[in-house]
CSV table of C-alpha atoms in Angstrom, one decimal:
chain,number,residue,atom,x,y,z
A,13,MET,CA,12.8,11.1,-17.9
A,14,ASN,CA,15.0,12.6,-15.2
A,15,PRO,CA,15.5,9.7,-12.7
A,16,ASN,CA,15.1,12.2,-9.8
A,17,GLU,CA,12.0,14.0,-11.1
A,18,LEU,CA,9.6,12.3,-8.8
A,19,LEU,CA,11.9,12.8,-5.8
A,20,GLU,CA,12.3,16.5,-6.6
A,21,LYS,CA,8.7,17.2,-7.4
A,22,ARG,CA,6.8,15.0,-5.0
A,23,GLY,CA,9.4,14.0,-2.4
A,24,THR,CA,10.9,15.3,0.8
A,25,THR,CA,14.4,14.2,2.0
A,26,HIS,CA,16.5,14.3,5.1
A,27,GLU,CA,20.0,13.2,6.1
A,28,PHE,CA,20.4,11.4,9.5
A,29,GLU,CA,24.1,10.3,9.2
A,30,ALA,CA,23.3,6.9,10.6
A,31,HIS,CA,22.4,3.6,9.0
A,32,VAL,CA,18.7,3.3,8.4
A,33,THR,CA,17.8,-0.2,9.7
A,34,ALA,CA,14.0,-0.2,9.1
A,35,ALA,CA,11.2,2.1,8.0
A,36,CYS,CA,7.4,2.1,8.0
A,37,PHE,CA,4.2,4.2,8.2
A,38,ASN,CA,1.8,4.1,11.0
A,39,ARG,CA,-1.7,2.6,10.3
A,40,ALA,CA,-3.3,6.0,10.1
A,41,GLY,CA,-0.8,7.2,7.5
A,42,THR,CA,-0.1,10.3,9.4
A,43,HIS,CA,3.6,9.6,10.3
A,44,PHE,CA,6.6,7.9,8.7
A,45,ALA,CA,9.2,6.3,11.0
A,46,VAL,CA,12.8,5.3,10.4
A,47,ALA,CA,14.9,3.2,12.8
A,48,LEU,CA,18.6,4.1,13.0
A,49,GLY,CA,21.8,2.3,13.9
A,50,ASP,CA,22.6,4.7,16.7
A,51,GLY,CA,19.5,3.9,18.7
A,52,ARG,CA,17.3,6.8,17.5
A,53,VAL,CA,13.8,6.5,15.9
A,54,ALA,CA,12.8,9.5,13.8
A,55,LEU,CA,9.2,10.3,13.1
A,56,ARG,CA,8.0,12.5,10.3
A,57,ASP,CA,4.7,14.3,10.7
A,58,LEU,CA,3.5,14.1,7.2
A,59,ALA,CA,1.0,16.9,7.6
A,60,ALA,CA,3.3,19.4,9.3
A,61,GLY,CA,6.3,18.3,7.3
A,62,VAL,CA,8.7,18.1,10.3
A,63,TRP,CA,10.9,15.4,11.9
A,64,HIS,CA,11.0,14.5,15.6
A,65,GLU,CA,13.9,12.4,16.8
A,66,HIS,CA,13.8,10.1,19.8
A,67,PRO,CA,16.8,8.3,21.4
A,68,ILE,CA,14.9,5.1,22.2
A,69,HIS,CA,17.4,2.2,22.4
A,70,ASP,CA,20.8,1.9,23.8
A,71,GLY,CA,22.4,0.5,20.7
A,72,VAL,CA,21.0,-0.5,17.2
A,73,VAL,CA,17.3,-0.3,16.6
A,74,LEU,CA,16.8,-3.8,15.0
A,75,ALA,CA,13.1,-3.9,14.3
A,76,LEU,CA,10.3,-1.5,13.6
A,77,ALA,CA,6.6,-2.0,12.7
A,78,PRO,CA,3.2,-0.3,13.1
A,79,ASP,CA,1.7,-0.9,16.5
A,80,ILE,CA,-1.8,-2.2,17.3
A,81,ASP,CA,-3.5,1.2,17.1
A,82,LEU,CA,-3.6,3.8,14.3
A,83,THR,CA,-0.8,6.1,15.5
A,84,GLY,CA,2.0,4.2,17.3
A,85,PHE,CA,5.0,2.1,16.3
A,86,LEU,CA,6.7,-0.9,17.9
A,87,THR,CA,10.5,-1.1,18.1
A,88,GLY,CA,13.0,-3.7,19.2
A,89,GLY,CA,16.7,-3.2,19.9
A,90,ASP,CA,19.9,-5.0,20.7
A,91,ASP,CA,19.6,-3.6,24.2
A,92,GLY,CA,16.9,-6.3,24.9
A,93,HIS,CA,13.9,-3.8,25.0
A,94,LEU,CA,10.6,-3.9,23.3
A,95,ARG,CA,9.2,-0.4,23.1
A,96,ARG,CA,6.3,1.5,21.8
A,97,ILE,CA,6.6,5.1,20.5
A,98,ASP,CA,3.6,7.4,19.8
A,99,PRO,CA,3.9,10.7,18.0
A,100,ALA,CA,2.0,12.5,20.7
A,101,SER,CA,3.3,10.9,23.9
A,102,GLY,CA,6.8,9.6,23.0
A,103,PRO,CA,8.4,6.2,23.8
A,104,VAL,CA,7.5,3.8,26.6
A,105,SER,CA,8.9,0.3,27.4
A,106,LEU,CA,6.7,-2.7,27.0
A,107,ALA,CA,9.1,-5.5,27.9
A,108,SER,CA,12.7,-6.2,28.7
A,109,TYR,CA,14.5,-9.4,27.8
A,110,GLY,CA,17.9,-8.8,29.4
A,111,MET,CA,20.8,-9.1,27.0
A,112,LYS,CA,18.8,-10.9,24.3
A,113,TRP,CA,18.2,-9.0,21.1
A,114,VAL,CA,14.7,-8.1,20.0
A,115,GLU,CA,15.2,-8.8,16.3
A,116,HIS,CA,11.7,-8.8,14.8
A,117,VAL,CA,8.4,-7.2,15.8
A,118,ALA,CA,4.9,-7.2,14.3
A,119,SER,CA,1.3,-6.6,15.4
A,120,VAL,CA,-2.4,-7.3,14.7
A,121,PRO,CA,-4.8,-4.4,15.2
A,122,ASP,CA,-7.8,-6.6,16.2
A,123,ARG,CA,-10.4,-4.4,17.9
A,124,LYS,CA,-11.3,-7.0,20.5
A,125,ALA,CA,-8.0,-8.7,21.0
A,126,PRO,CA,-5.0,-6.9,19.5
A,127,LEU,CA,-1.8,-8.7,19.5
A,128,ARG,CA,1.9,-7.9,19.4
A,129,ALA,CA,4.7,-10.3,18.5
A,130,ALA,CA,8.4,-10.0,19.3
A,131,ALA,CA,11.1,-12.5,18.3
A,132,ILE,CA,13.9,-13.0,20.8
A,133,GLY,CA,16.3,-15.8,20.1
A,134,ARG,CA,14.4,-19.0,19.6
A,135,ASN,CA,11.1,-17.6,20.9
A,136,ILE,CA,8.3,-15.5,19.7
A,137,HIS,CA,6.5,-13.7,22.6
A,138,LEU,CA,2.9,-12.8,22.0
A,139,LEU,CA,1.7,-9.8,24.0
A,140,ASP,CA,-1.7,-8.1,24.5
A,141,ALA,CA,-2.5,-4.4,24.4
A,142,ALA,CA,-1.3,-3.9,28.0
A,143,GLY,CA,2.1,-5.6,27.3
A,144,THR,CA,1.3,-8.8,29.1
A,145,THR,CA,2.8,-11.9,27.6
A,146,LEU,CA,0.0,-14.3,26.6
A,147,ARG,CA,2.0,-17.1,25.1
A,148,THR,CA,5.6,-17.9,24.0
A,149,LEU,CA,6.2,-19.9,20.8
A,150,ALA,CA,9.4,-21.9,21.0
A,151,HIS,CA,11.4,-22.9,17.9
A,152,PRO,CA,14.4,-25.2,17.4
A,153,SER,CA,16.7,-22.3,16.5
A,154,THR,CA,16.9,-18.6,16.3
A,155,VAL,CA,13.9,-16.9,14.6
A,156,SER,CA,15.1,-15.1,11.6
A,157,GLY,CA,11.9,-13.7,10.3
A,158,LEU,CA,8.2,-13.5,11.2
A,159,ALA,CA,4.9,-12.7,9.4
A,160,PHE,CA,1.3,-12.6,10.4
A,161,ASP,CA,-1.3,-13.7,7.9
A,162,ALA,CA,-3.8,-11.1,6.5
A,163,LYS,CA,-6.4,-11.9,9.2
A,164,GLY,CA,-4.0,-12.1,12.1
A,165,ARG,CA,-4.9,-15.7,12.9
A,166,ARG,CA,-1.6,-17.4,12.1
A,167,ILE,CA,2.0,-16.4,12.4
A,168,ALA,CA,4.9,-17.8,10.4
A,169,ALA,CA,8.5,-18.0,11.6
A,170,SER,CA,11.6,-18.8,9.6
A,171,HIS,CA,14.5,-20.5,11.3
A,172,TYR,CA,17.3,-23.0,10.7
A,173,ASN,CA,16.2,-26.0,8.7
A,174,GLY,CA,12.8,-24.6,7.8
A,175,ALA,CA,9.7,-22.7,9.0
A,176,SER,CA,6.9,-23.0,11.5
A,177,LEU,CA,3.3,-21.9,11.2
A,178,TRP,CA,1.2,-21.3,14.3
A,179,PHE,CA,-2.4,-20.5,15.2
A,180,VAL,CA,-1.9,-17.5,17.5
A,181,ARG,CA,-5.3,-17.7,19.4
A,182,SER,CA,-5.1,-21.3,20.4
A,183,GLU,CA,-3.1,-21.9,23.6
A,184,ASN,CA,-2.5,-25.7,23.1
A,185,ALA,CA,-2.1,-25.9,19.3
A,186,ARG,CA,1.2,-27.2,18.0
A,187,PRO,CA,2.8,-25.6,14.9
A,188,GLN,CA,2.9,-26.9,11.4
A,189,VAL,CA,6.6,-27.5,11.0
A,190,LEU,CA,7.9,-27.2,7.4
A,191,GLU,CA,11.3,-28.7,7.0
A,192,TRP,CA,14.1,-28.0,4.5
A,193,LYS,CA,17.8,-28.2,5.4
A,194,GLY,CA,19.7,-25.0,5.5
A,195,SER,CA,19.7,-21.4,6.8
A,196,HIS,CA,16.4,-19.7,6.2
A,197,ILE,CA,16.7,-15.9,6.7
A,198,GLY,CA,13.2,-14.5,6.1
A,199,VAL,CA,9.6,-15.5,5.5
A,200,ALA,CA,6.5,-14.4,3.5
A,201,LEU,CA,2.9,-15.7,3.7
A,202,HIS,CA,0.6,-15.9,0.7
A,203,PRO,CA,-2.4,-13.5,1.3
A,204,ASP,CA,-4.8,-16.4,0.9
A,205,LEU,CA,-2.6,-18.8,2.9
A,206,ASP,CA,-1.9,-20.9,-0.2
A,207,ALA,CA,1.8,-21.0,0.4
A,208,ILE,CA,4.7,-20.0,2.7
A,209,VAL,CA,8.0,-19.0,1.3
A,210,THR,CA,11.4,-18.4,2.9
A,211,ALA,CA,14.6,-16.7,1.7
A,212,MET,CA,17.7,-18.7,2.1
A,213,GLN,CA,21.3,-17.9,2.9
A,214,GLU,CA,22.4,-20.0,-0.2
A,215,ASN,CA,21.0,-17.6,-2.8
A,216,ALA,CA,17.6,-19.2,-3.2
A,217,LEU,CA,14.0,-19.2,-2.1
A,218,HIS,CA,12.2,-22.3,-0.7
A,219,GLY,CA,8.4,-22.7,-0.4
A,220,TRP,CA,5.7,-25.0,0.7
A,221,LYS,CA,2.2,-25.2,-0.7
A,222,LEU,CA,-0.4,-25.1,2.0
A,223,PRO,CA,-1.9,-27.0,3.6
A,224,ASP,CA,-0.2,-30.2,2.3
A,225,GLY,CA,3.4,-28.9,2.5
A,226,GLN,CA,4.5,-29.7,-1.0
A,227,HIS,CA,7.9,-28.3,-1.7
A,228,MET,CA,8.8,-25.4,-4.1
A,229,ARG,CA,12.3,-24.5,-5.0
A,230,MET,CA,13.2,-21.1,-6.6
A,231,SER,CA,16.9,-20.7,-7.3
A,232,GLY,CA,19.4,-19.0,-9.6
A,233,TYR,CA,20.0,-15.8,-7.6
A,234,PRO,CA,23.5,-14.3,-7.7
A,235,SER,CA,23.1,-13.1,-4.1
A,236,LYS,CA,20.9,-14.0,-1.1
A,237,PRO,CA,17.4,-12.5,-1.5
A,238,GLU,CA,17.3,-10.3,1.7
A,239,SER,CA,13.7,-9.1,0.9
A,240,LEU,CA,10.6,-10.8,-0.4
A,241,GLY,CA,6.8,-10.4,-0.4
A,242,PHE,CA,3.6,-11.4,-2.1
A,243,THR,CA,1.6,-8.9,-4.2
A,244,ARG,CA,-1.9,-8.0,-2.9
A,245,SER,CA,-3.6,-10.4,-5.3
A,246,GLY,CA,-1.2,-13.2,-4.4
A,247,LYS,CA,-0.4,-13.7,-8.1
A,248,TRP,CA,3.2,-12.8,-7.8
A,249,LEU,CA,6.0,-13.3,-5.3
A,250,ALA,CA,8.5,-10.4,-5.5
A,251,SER,CA,12.1,-10.8,-4.3
A,252,ALA,CA,15.4,-9.1,-4.1
A,253,GLY,CA,18.8,-10.7,-4.7
A,254,ALA,CA,19.4,-10.1,-8.4
A,255,GLU,CA,20.0,-7.2,-10.7
A,256,ALA,CA,16.3,-7.0,-11.5
A,257,ILE,CA,13.1,-7.5,-9.5
A,258,ILE,CA,12.4,-11.2,-9.6
A,259,LEU,CA,8.7,-12.1,-9.8
A,260,TRP,CA,7.6,-15.7,-9.4
A,261,PRO,CA,4.1,-16.5,-10.7
A,262,PHE,CA,1.8,-18.1,-8.2
A,263,PHE,CA,-0.9,-18.9,-10.8
A,264,GLY,CA,-1.4,-21.3,-13.7
A,265,GLY,CA,0.4,-24.0,-11.8
A,266,GLY,CA,3.4,-21.8,-10.9
A,267,PRO,CA,5.9,-21.2,-9.6
A,268,MET,CA,7.3,-24.7,-10.3
A,269,GLY,CA,8.0,-25.2,-14.0
A,270,LYS,CA,7.6,-21.5,-14.7
A,271,ALA,CA,10.2,-18.9,-15.4
A,272,PRO,CA,10.1,-15.8,-13.2
A,273,LEU,CA,9.3,-12.4,-14.7
A,274,GLU,CA,12.3,-10.0,-14.4
A,275,LEU,CA,11.6,-6.3,-14.3
A,276,ALA,CA,13.8,-3.1,-13.9
A,277,ALA,CA,17.1,-4.7,-14.7
A,278,SER,CA,20.1,-2.6,-13.5
A,279,GLY,CA,23.8,-2.8,-13.0
A,280,SER,CA,23.2,-3.0,-9.2
A,281,LEU,CA,21.6,-5.7,-7.0
A,282,VAL,CA,18.0,-5.2,-5.7
A,283,LYS,CA,18.3,-4.9,-1.9
A,284,ARG,CA,14.8,-4.3,-0.8
A,285,ILE,CA,11.3,-4.7,-2.3
A,286,ALA,CA,7.9,-3.5,-1.0
A,287,CYS,CA,4.6,-4.6,-2.5
A,288,HIS,CA,1.9,-2.1,-2.9
A,289,PRO,CA,-1.0,-2.7,-0.4
A,290,GLN,CA,-3.8,-2.5,-3.0
A,291,ASN,CA,-2.4,-3.2,-6.5
A,292,ASP,CA,0.0,-5.5,-8.3
A,293,VAL,CA,2.8,-2.9,-8.1
A,294,VAL,CA,6.2,-3.3,-6.4
A,295,ALA,CA,8.8,-0.8,-5.3
A,296,ALA,CA,12.5,-1.8,-5.4
A,297,GLY,CA,15.6,-0.3,-3.8
A,298,TYR,CA,19.0,-1.1,-5.2
A,299,GLY,CA,22.5,-1.3,-3.8
A,300,ASP,CA,23.6,1.9,-5.6
A,301,GLY,CA,20.6,3.8,-4.1
A,302,MET,CA,18.3,3.8,-7.0
A,303,VAL,CA,14.6,3.3,-6.3
A,304,VAL,CA,11.9,2.4,-8.9
A,305,VAL,CA,8.2,1.4,-8.9
A,306,ALA,CA,7.1,-1.4,-11.3
A,307,ASP,CA,3.6,-1.9,-12.6
A,308,ILE,CA,3.7,-5.7,-13.1
A,309,ALA,CA,0.8,-6.1,-15.5
A,310,ARG,CA,2.0,-3.4,-17.8
A,311,GLU,CA,5.7,-4.1,-17.2
A,312,ARG,CA,6.1,-0.4,-16.8
A,313,ILE,CA,8.9,1.0,-14.7
A,314,LEU,CA,8.7,4.4,-13.0
A,315,PRO,CA,12.0,5.9,-11.8
A,316,VAL,CA,11.6,7.4,-8.3
A,317,ALA,CA,15.2,8.2,-7.2
A,318,ALA,CA,18.6,8.0,-8.9
A,319,ALA,CA,21.6,6.2,-7.6
A,320,GLY,CA,24.0,8.0,-5.3
A,321,HIS,CA,22.7,7.9,-1.8
A,322,GLY,CA,24.1,4.6,-0.6
A,323,PRO,CA,22.5,1.1,-0.6
A,324,VAL,CA,18.8,1.1,0.1
A,325,SER,CA,18.2,-0.6,3.4
A,326,ALA,CA,14.5,0.1,4.1
A,327,LEU,CA,11.5,0.6,1.9
A,328,ALA,CA,7.8,0.8,2.8
A,329,TRP,CA,4.4,1.9,1.4
A,330,SER,CA,1.7,3.7,3.5
A,331,THR,CA,-1.4,1.6,4.2
A,332,ASP,CA,-3.4,3.4,1.5
A,333,GLY,CA,-0.5,3.1,-1.0
A,334,ALA,CA,-0.4,6.9,-1.5
A,335,ARG,CA,3.2,7.3,-0.2
A,336,LEU,CA,6.4,5.5,-0.5
A,337,GLY,CA,9.3,5.9,2.0
A,338,PHE,CA,12.8,4.7,1.9
A,339,GLY,CA,16.2,4.9,3.7
A,340,THR,CA,19.7,4.0,3.0
A,341,GLU,CA,22.8,2.7,4.8
A,342,THR,CA,24.3,6.3,4.7
A,343,GLY,CA,21.3,7.8,6.5
A,344,PHE,CA,19.5,9.3,3.5
A,345,VAL,CA,15.7,9.2,3.9
A,346,ALA,CA,12.9,10.2,1.5
A,347,VAL,CA,9.2,10.2,1.3
A,348,ILE,CA,7.4,10.4,-2.0
A,349,ASP,CA,3.7,11.4,-2.3
A,350,PHE,CA,1.9,9.7,-5.2
A,351,SER,CA,-1.5,11.0,-4.4
A,352,SER,CA,-3.4,13.5,-6.6
A,353,ARG,CA,-3.1,16.2,-3.9
A,354,ALA,CA,0.7,16.2,-4.2
């Protein structure tokens, strides 16, 4: 199979000539957004097939996520601003934190009480729909990653020497602190809250079973695993950091004492993974620009894009799993439509 066949037949591409720092779809699936290293956020109207570029931050756009509604996006930058951008009305500022970087953002689209989260230094600020700060969650060191659980009731943060897990709706609740010495650089929550796992600077993953906090150690990576996530069923934890997609089994007593499944081996390191929102399928982007989709149960690999466009730096599925978007360090961006209408 031509490794670019899907890209050529079902994809659209664009060159931005700036490092793609993040990418995601809005909750409605009508627009795909990419954050760029020169302060721009570009939105692709998927129905009209056009891009709209917005200079939104004075510096690098560090963070991007779907906002609390169906259409908008949240952004954070090294200019200290937390902003919202909507395809119809453009960007607005939600909060400013001076010279402190807004490094991670996320949101919960609760109909009664939607919630936004922004990580700045050691703190996670929780904001409501109006942009008012409801609560600030303080950590012992800089927050290096954050993740809401599937129901938006708890938020996990990775930081130096471990991770913290908070109830976001309780004003006085203290976090469950999960300790392990070292630099933790990212975090993932099991969809059933059975476990929390962090990526580490020292080429390993560390996990804790919940609620008892039993330790889990997953090592042997040739590089630090910069990207990780659980599949929709929670059976597998997918991670980057090796020359294949590394999948740790979270069933049958795993992952401890179990060898990981390795799929889509290549001569280049996996840089980004993105788990499908509905099925046990994972997309992977490599350091040479190659992108594949792996069906875990069948161990079937579907080539999406060939190498040659620079290291993949952002990778995301639409909420219905019908589209996959990615971006690279050279500014190459693509959206592939897997739906029957394509």
